[in-house]
PDB file of C-alpha atoms in Angstrom:
ATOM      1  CA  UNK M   1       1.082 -79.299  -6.003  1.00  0.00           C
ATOM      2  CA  UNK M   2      -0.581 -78.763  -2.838  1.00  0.00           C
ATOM      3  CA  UNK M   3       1.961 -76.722  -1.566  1.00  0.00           C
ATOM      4  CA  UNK M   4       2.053 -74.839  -4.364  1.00  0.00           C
ATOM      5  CA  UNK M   5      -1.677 -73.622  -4.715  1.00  0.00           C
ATOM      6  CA  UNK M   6      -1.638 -72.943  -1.276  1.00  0.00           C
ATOM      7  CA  UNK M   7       1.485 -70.785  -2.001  1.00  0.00           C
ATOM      8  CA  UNK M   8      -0.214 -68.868  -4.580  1.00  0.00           C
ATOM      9  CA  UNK M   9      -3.629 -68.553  -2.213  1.00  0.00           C
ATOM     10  CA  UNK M  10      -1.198 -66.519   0.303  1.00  0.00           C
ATOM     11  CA  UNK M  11      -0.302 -69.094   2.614  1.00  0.00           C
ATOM     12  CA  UNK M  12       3.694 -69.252   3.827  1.00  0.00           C
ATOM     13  CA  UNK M  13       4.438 -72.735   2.839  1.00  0.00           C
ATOM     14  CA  UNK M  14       7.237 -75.048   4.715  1.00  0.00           C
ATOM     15  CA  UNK M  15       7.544 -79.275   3.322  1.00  0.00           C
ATOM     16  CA  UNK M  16       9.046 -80.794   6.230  1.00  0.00           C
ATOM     17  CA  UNK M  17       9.916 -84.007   4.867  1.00  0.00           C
ATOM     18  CA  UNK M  18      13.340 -86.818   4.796  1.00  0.00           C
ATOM     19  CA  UNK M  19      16.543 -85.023   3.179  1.00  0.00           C
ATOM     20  CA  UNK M  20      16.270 -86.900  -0.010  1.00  0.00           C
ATOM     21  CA  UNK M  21      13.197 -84.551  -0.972  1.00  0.00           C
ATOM     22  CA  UNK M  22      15.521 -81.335  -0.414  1.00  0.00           C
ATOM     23  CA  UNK M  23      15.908 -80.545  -3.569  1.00  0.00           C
ATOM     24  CA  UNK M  24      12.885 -81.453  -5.309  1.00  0.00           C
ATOM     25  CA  UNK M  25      10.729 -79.083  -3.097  1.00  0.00           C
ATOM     26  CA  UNK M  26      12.863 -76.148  -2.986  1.00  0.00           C
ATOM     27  CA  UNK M  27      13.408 -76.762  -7.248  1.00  0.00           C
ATOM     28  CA  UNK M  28       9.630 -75.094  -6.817  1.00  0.00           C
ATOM     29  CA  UNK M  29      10.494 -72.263  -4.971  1.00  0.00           C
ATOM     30  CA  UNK M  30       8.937 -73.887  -1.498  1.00  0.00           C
ATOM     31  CA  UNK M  31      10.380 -73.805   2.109  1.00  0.00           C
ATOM     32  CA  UNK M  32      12.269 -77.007   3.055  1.00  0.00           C
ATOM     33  CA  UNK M  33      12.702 -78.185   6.308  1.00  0.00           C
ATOM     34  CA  UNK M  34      14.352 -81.632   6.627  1.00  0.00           C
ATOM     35  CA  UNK M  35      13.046 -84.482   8.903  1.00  0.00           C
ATOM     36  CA  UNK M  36      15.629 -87.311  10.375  1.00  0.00           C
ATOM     37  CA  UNK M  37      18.028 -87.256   7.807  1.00  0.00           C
ATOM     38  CA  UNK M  38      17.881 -89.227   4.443  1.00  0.00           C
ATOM     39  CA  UNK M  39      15.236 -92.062   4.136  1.00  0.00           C
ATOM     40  CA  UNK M  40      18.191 -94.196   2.628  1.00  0.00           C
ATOM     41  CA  UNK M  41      20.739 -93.919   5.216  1.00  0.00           C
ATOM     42  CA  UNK M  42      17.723 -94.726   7.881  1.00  0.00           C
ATOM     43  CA  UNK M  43      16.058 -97.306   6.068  1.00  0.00           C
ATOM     44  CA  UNK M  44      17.608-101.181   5.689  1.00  0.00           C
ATOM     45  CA  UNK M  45      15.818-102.121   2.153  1.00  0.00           C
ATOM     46  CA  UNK M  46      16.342-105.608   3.210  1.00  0.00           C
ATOM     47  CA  UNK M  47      14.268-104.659   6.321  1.00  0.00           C
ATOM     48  CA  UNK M  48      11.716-103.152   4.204  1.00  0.00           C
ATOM     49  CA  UNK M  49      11.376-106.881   2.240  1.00  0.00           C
ATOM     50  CA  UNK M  50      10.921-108.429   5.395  1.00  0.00           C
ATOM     51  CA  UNK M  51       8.726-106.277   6.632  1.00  0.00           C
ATOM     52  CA  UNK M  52       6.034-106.535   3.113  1.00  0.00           C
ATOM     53  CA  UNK M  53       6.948-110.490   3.304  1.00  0.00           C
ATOM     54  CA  UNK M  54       5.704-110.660   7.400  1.00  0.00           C
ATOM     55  CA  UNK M  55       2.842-108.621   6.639  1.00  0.00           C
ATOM     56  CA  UNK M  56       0.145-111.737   6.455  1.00  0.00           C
ATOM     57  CA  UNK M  57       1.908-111.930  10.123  1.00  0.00           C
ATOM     58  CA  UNK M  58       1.050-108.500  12.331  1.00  0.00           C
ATOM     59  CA  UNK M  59       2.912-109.518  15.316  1.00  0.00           C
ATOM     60  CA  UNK M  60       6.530-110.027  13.503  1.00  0.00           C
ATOM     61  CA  UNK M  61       5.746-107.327  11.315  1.00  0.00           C
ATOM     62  CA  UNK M  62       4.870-104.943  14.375  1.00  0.00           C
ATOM     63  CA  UNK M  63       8.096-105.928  16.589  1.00  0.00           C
ATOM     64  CA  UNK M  64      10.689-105.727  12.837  1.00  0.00           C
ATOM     65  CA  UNK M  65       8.736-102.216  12.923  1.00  0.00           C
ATOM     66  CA  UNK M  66       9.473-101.406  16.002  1.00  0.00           C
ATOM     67  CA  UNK M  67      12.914-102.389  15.941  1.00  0.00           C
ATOM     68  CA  UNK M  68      13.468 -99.549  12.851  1.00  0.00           C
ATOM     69  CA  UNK M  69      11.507 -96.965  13.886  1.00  0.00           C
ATOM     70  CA  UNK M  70      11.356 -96.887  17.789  1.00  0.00           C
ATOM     71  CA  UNK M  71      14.515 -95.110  18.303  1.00  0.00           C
ATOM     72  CA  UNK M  72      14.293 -92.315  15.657  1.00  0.00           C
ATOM     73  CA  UNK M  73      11.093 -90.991  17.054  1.00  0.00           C
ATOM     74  CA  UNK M  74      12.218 -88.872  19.655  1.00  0.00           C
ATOM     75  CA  UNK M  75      14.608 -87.461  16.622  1.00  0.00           C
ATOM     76  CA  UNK M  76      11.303 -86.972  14.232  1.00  0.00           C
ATOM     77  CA  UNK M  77       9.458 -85.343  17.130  1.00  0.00           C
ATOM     78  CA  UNK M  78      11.969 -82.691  17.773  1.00  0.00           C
ATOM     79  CA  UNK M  79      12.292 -81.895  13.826  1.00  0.00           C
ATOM     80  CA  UNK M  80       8.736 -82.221  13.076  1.00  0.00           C
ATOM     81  CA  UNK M  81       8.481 -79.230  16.551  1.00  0.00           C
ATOM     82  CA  UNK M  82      11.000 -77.723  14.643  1.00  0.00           C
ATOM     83  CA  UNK M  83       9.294 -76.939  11.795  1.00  0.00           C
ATOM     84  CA  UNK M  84       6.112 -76.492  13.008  1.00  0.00           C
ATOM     85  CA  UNK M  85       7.042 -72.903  14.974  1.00  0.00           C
ATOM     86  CA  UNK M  86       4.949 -70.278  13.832  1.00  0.00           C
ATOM     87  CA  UNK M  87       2.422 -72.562  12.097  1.00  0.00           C
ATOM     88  CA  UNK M  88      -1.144 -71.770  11.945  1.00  0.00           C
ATOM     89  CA  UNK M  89      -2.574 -75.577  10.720  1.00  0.00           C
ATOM     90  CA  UNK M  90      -0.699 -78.534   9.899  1.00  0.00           C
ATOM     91  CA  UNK M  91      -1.267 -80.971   6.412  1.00  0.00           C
ATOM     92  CA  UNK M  92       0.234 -84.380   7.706  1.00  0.00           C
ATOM     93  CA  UNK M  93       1.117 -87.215   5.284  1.00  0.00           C
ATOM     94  CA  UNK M  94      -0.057 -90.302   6.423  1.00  0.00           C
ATOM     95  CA  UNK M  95       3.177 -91.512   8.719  1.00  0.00           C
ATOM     96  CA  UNK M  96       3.384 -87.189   9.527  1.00  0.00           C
ATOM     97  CA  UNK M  97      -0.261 -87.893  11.311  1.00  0.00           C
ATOM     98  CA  UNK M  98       1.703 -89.626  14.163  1.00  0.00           C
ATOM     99  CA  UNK M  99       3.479 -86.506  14.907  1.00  0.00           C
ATOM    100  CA  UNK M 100       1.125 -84.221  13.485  1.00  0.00           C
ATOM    101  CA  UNK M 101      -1.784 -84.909  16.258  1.00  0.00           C
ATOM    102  CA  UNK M 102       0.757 -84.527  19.615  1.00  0.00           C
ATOM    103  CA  UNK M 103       2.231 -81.340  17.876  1.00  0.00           C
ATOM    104  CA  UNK M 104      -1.334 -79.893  16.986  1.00  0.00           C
ATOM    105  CA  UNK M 105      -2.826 -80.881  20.124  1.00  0.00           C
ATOM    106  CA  UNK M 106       0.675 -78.748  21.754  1.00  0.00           C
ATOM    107  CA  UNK M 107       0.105 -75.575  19.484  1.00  0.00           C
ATOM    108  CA  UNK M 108      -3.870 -75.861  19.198  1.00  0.00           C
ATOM    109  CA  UNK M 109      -4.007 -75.220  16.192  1.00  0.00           C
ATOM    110  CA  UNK M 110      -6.102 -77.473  13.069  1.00  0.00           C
ATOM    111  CA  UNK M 111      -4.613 -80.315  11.292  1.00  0.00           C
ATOM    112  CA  UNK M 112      -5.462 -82.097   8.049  1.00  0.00           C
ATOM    113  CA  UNK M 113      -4.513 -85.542   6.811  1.00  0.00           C
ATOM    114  CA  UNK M 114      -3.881 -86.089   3.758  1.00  0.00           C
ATOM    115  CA  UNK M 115      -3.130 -89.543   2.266  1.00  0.00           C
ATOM    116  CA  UNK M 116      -1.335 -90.765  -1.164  1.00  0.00           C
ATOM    117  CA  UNK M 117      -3.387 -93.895  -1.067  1.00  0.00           C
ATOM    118  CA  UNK M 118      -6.595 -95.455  -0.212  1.00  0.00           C
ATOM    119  CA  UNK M 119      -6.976 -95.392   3.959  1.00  0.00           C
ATOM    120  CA  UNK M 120     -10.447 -94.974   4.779  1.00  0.00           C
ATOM    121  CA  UNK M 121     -11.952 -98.637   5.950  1.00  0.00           C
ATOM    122  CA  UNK M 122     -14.206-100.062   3.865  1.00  0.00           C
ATOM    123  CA  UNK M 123     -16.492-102.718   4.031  1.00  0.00           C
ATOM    124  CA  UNK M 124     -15.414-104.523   0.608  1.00  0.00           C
ATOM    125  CA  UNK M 125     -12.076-105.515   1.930  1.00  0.00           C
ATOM    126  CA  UNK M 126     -10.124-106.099   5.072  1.00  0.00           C
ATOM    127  CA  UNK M 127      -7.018-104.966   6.457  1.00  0.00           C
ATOM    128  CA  UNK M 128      -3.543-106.004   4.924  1.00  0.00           C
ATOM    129  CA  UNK M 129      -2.361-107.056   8.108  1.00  0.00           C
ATOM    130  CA  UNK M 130      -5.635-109.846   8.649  1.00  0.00           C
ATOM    131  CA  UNK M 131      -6.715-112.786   6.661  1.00  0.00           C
ATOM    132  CA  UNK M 132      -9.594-112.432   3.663  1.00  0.00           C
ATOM    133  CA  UNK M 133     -12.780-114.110   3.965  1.00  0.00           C
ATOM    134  CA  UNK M 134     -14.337-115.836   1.412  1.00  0.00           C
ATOM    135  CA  UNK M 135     -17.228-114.036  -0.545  1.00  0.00           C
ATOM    136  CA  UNK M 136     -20.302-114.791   0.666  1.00  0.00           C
ATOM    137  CA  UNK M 137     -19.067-115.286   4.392  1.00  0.00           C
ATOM    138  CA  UNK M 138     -21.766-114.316   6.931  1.00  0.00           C
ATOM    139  CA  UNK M 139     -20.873-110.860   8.591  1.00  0.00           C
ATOM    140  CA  UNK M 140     -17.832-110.493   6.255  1.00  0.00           C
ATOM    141  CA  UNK M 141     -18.428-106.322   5.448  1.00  0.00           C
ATOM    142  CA  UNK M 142     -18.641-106.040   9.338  1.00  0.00           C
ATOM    143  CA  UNK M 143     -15.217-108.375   9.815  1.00  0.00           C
ATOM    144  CA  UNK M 144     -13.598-106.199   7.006  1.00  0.00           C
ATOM    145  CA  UNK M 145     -14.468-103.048   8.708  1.00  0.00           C
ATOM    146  CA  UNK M 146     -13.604-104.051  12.597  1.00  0.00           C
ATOM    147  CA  UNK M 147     -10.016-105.467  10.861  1.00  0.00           C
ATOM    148  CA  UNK M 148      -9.208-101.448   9.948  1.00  0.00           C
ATOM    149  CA  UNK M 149     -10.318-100.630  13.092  1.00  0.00           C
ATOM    150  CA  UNK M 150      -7.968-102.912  15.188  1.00  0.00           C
ATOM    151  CA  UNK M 151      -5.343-101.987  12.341  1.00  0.00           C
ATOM    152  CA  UNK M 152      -5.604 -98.518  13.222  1.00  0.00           C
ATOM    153  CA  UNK M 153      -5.808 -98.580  16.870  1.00  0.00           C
ATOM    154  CA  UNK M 154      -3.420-101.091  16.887  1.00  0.00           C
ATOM    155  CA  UNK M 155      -0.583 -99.401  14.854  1.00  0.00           C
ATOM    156  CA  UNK M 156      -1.183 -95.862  17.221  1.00  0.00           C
ATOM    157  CA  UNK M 157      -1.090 -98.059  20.198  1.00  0.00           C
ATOM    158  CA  UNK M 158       2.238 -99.922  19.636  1.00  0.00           C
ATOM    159  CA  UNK M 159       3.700 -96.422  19.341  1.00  0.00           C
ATOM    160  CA  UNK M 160       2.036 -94.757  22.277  1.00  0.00           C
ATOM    161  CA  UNK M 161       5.142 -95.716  24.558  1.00  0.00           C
ATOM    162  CA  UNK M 162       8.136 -94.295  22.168  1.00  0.00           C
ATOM    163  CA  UNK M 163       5.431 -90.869  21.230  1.00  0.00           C
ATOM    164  CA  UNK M 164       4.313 -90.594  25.050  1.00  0.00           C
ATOM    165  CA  UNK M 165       8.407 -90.332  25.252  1.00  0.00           C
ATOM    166  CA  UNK M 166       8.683 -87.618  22.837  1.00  0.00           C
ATOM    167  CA  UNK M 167       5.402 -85.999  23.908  1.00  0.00           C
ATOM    168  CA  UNK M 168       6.914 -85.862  27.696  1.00  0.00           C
ATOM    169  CA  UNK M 169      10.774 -84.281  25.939  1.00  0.00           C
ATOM    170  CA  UNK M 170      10.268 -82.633  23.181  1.00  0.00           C
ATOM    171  CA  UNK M 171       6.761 -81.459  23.599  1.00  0.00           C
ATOM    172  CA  UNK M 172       6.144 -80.894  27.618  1.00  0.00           C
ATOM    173  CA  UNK M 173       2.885 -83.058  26.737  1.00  0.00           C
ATOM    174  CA  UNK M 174       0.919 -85.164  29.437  1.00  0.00           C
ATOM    175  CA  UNK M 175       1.163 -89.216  28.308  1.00  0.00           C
ATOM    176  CA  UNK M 176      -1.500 -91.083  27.131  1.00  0.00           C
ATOM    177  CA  UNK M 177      -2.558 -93.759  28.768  1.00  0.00           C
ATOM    178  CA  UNK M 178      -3.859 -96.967  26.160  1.00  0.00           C
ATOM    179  CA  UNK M 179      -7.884 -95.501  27.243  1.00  0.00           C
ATOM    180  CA  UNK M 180      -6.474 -91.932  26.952  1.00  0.00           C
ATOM    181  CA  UNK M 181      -5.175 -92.693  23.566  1.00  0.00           C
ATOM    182  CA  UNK M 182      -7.792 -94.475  22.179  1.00  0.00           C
ATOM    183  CA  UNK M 183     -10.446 -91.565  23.496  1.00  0.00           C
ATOM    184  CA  UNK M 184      -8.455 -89.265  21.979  1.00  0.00           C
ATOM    185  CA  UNK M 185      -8.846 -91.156  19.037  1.00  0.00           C
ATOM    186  CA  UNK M 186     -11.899 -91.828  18.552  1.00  0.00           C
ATOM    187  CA  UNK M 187     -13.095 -88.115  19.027  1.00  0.00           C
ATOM    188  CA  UNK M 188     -10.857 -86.584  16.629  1.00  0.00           C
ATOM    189  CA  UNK M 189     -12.280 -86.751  13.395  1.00  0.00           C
ATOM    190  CA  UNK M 190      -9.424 -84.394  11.049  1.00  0.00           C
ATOM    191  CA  UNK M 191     -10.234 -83.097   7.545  1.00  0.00           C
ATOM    192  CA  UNK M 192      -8.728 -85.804   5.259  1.00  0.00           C
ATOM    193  CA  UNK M 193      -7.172 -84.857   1.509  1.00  0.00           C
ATOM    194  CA  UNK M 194      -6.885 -87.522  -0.911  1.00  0.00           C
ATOM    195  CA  UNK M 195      -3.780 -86.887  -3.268  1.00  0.00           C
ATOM    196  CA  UNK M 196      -4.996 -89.600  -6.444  1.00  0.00           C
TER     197      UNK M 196
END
């Protein structure tokens, strides 16, 4: 929908997104360019079990993670360049913001996030990755809110290695050290769209 309306606004439109949407985007009439191949040739559905069961657990869940998506990276950064040529902002998905900032950052040019589902923190409840405290607990809207917080930095910084790698190849980008990340982070405040 979003593609669309910004279709009919003016705007030259591309969906870079997994194979398996191919044919759904360009059934409306909108530029497809395809990212990594198809999501079910990539992803282990059994992996993806283990992954929701170890969530209560961020360590496992990080390193079965890691496993998965470490080596396709490099692959997603060169696709994701790809399709980028010639753009003049970027609307990343949520996992498309881990690309989306390096590849920005390389063509200076604005970004926008837009999510499918709640991601802003808020105070009323913590991360999915950290354990609930009980209502009533002393400080518990400040715990809920510094459990997003780690989430978040946490999640950019176990990828910083495999992205520095594709920022380095596919990009000609500086690396980020952990401090250089987490700056970068914490001053870049992107437009964010909700889609629901």
């Amino acid at each position: 929908a979003l593609g669309l309306g910004l279709q009919a606004a003016g705007y030259s439109v591309t969906i870079a997104a997994a194979a398996d949407y191919a044919e759904l985007v360009e059934s409306y009439g909108l530029a497809f360019h395809g990212l990594v191949g198809s999501i079910s040739a990539l992803i282990d559905p059994a992996m993806v079990e283990q992954f929701l069961e170890r969530a209560r657990n961020p360590l496992l869940a990080a390193g079965n993670f890691m496993r998965q998506a470490g080596p396709i990276i490099d692959q997603l950064m060169r696709d994701c360049w790809a399709a980028c040529q010639g753009a003049e902002a970027l609307i990343v998905s949520t996992l498309g913001m881990y690309c989306g900032f390096h590849i920005a950052e390389k063509l200076q040019i604005p970004w926008i996030v837009a999510h499918l589902h709640p991601f802003a923190p808020l105070s009323g409840d913590q991360h999915m990755f950290f354990p609930r405290l009980p209502q009533g607990a002393p400080l518990r809207n400040s715990y809920n809110l510094l459990t997003h917080a780690l989430a978040n930095q946490g999640f950019w910084q176990l990828l910083r290695r495999p992205l520095n790698r594709a920022r380095r190849h596919v990009l000609g980008l500086e690396p980020l050290s952990p401090l250089g990340l987490w700056s970068r982070l914490r001053s870049c405040r992107p437009p964010t769209l909700y889609g629901y």
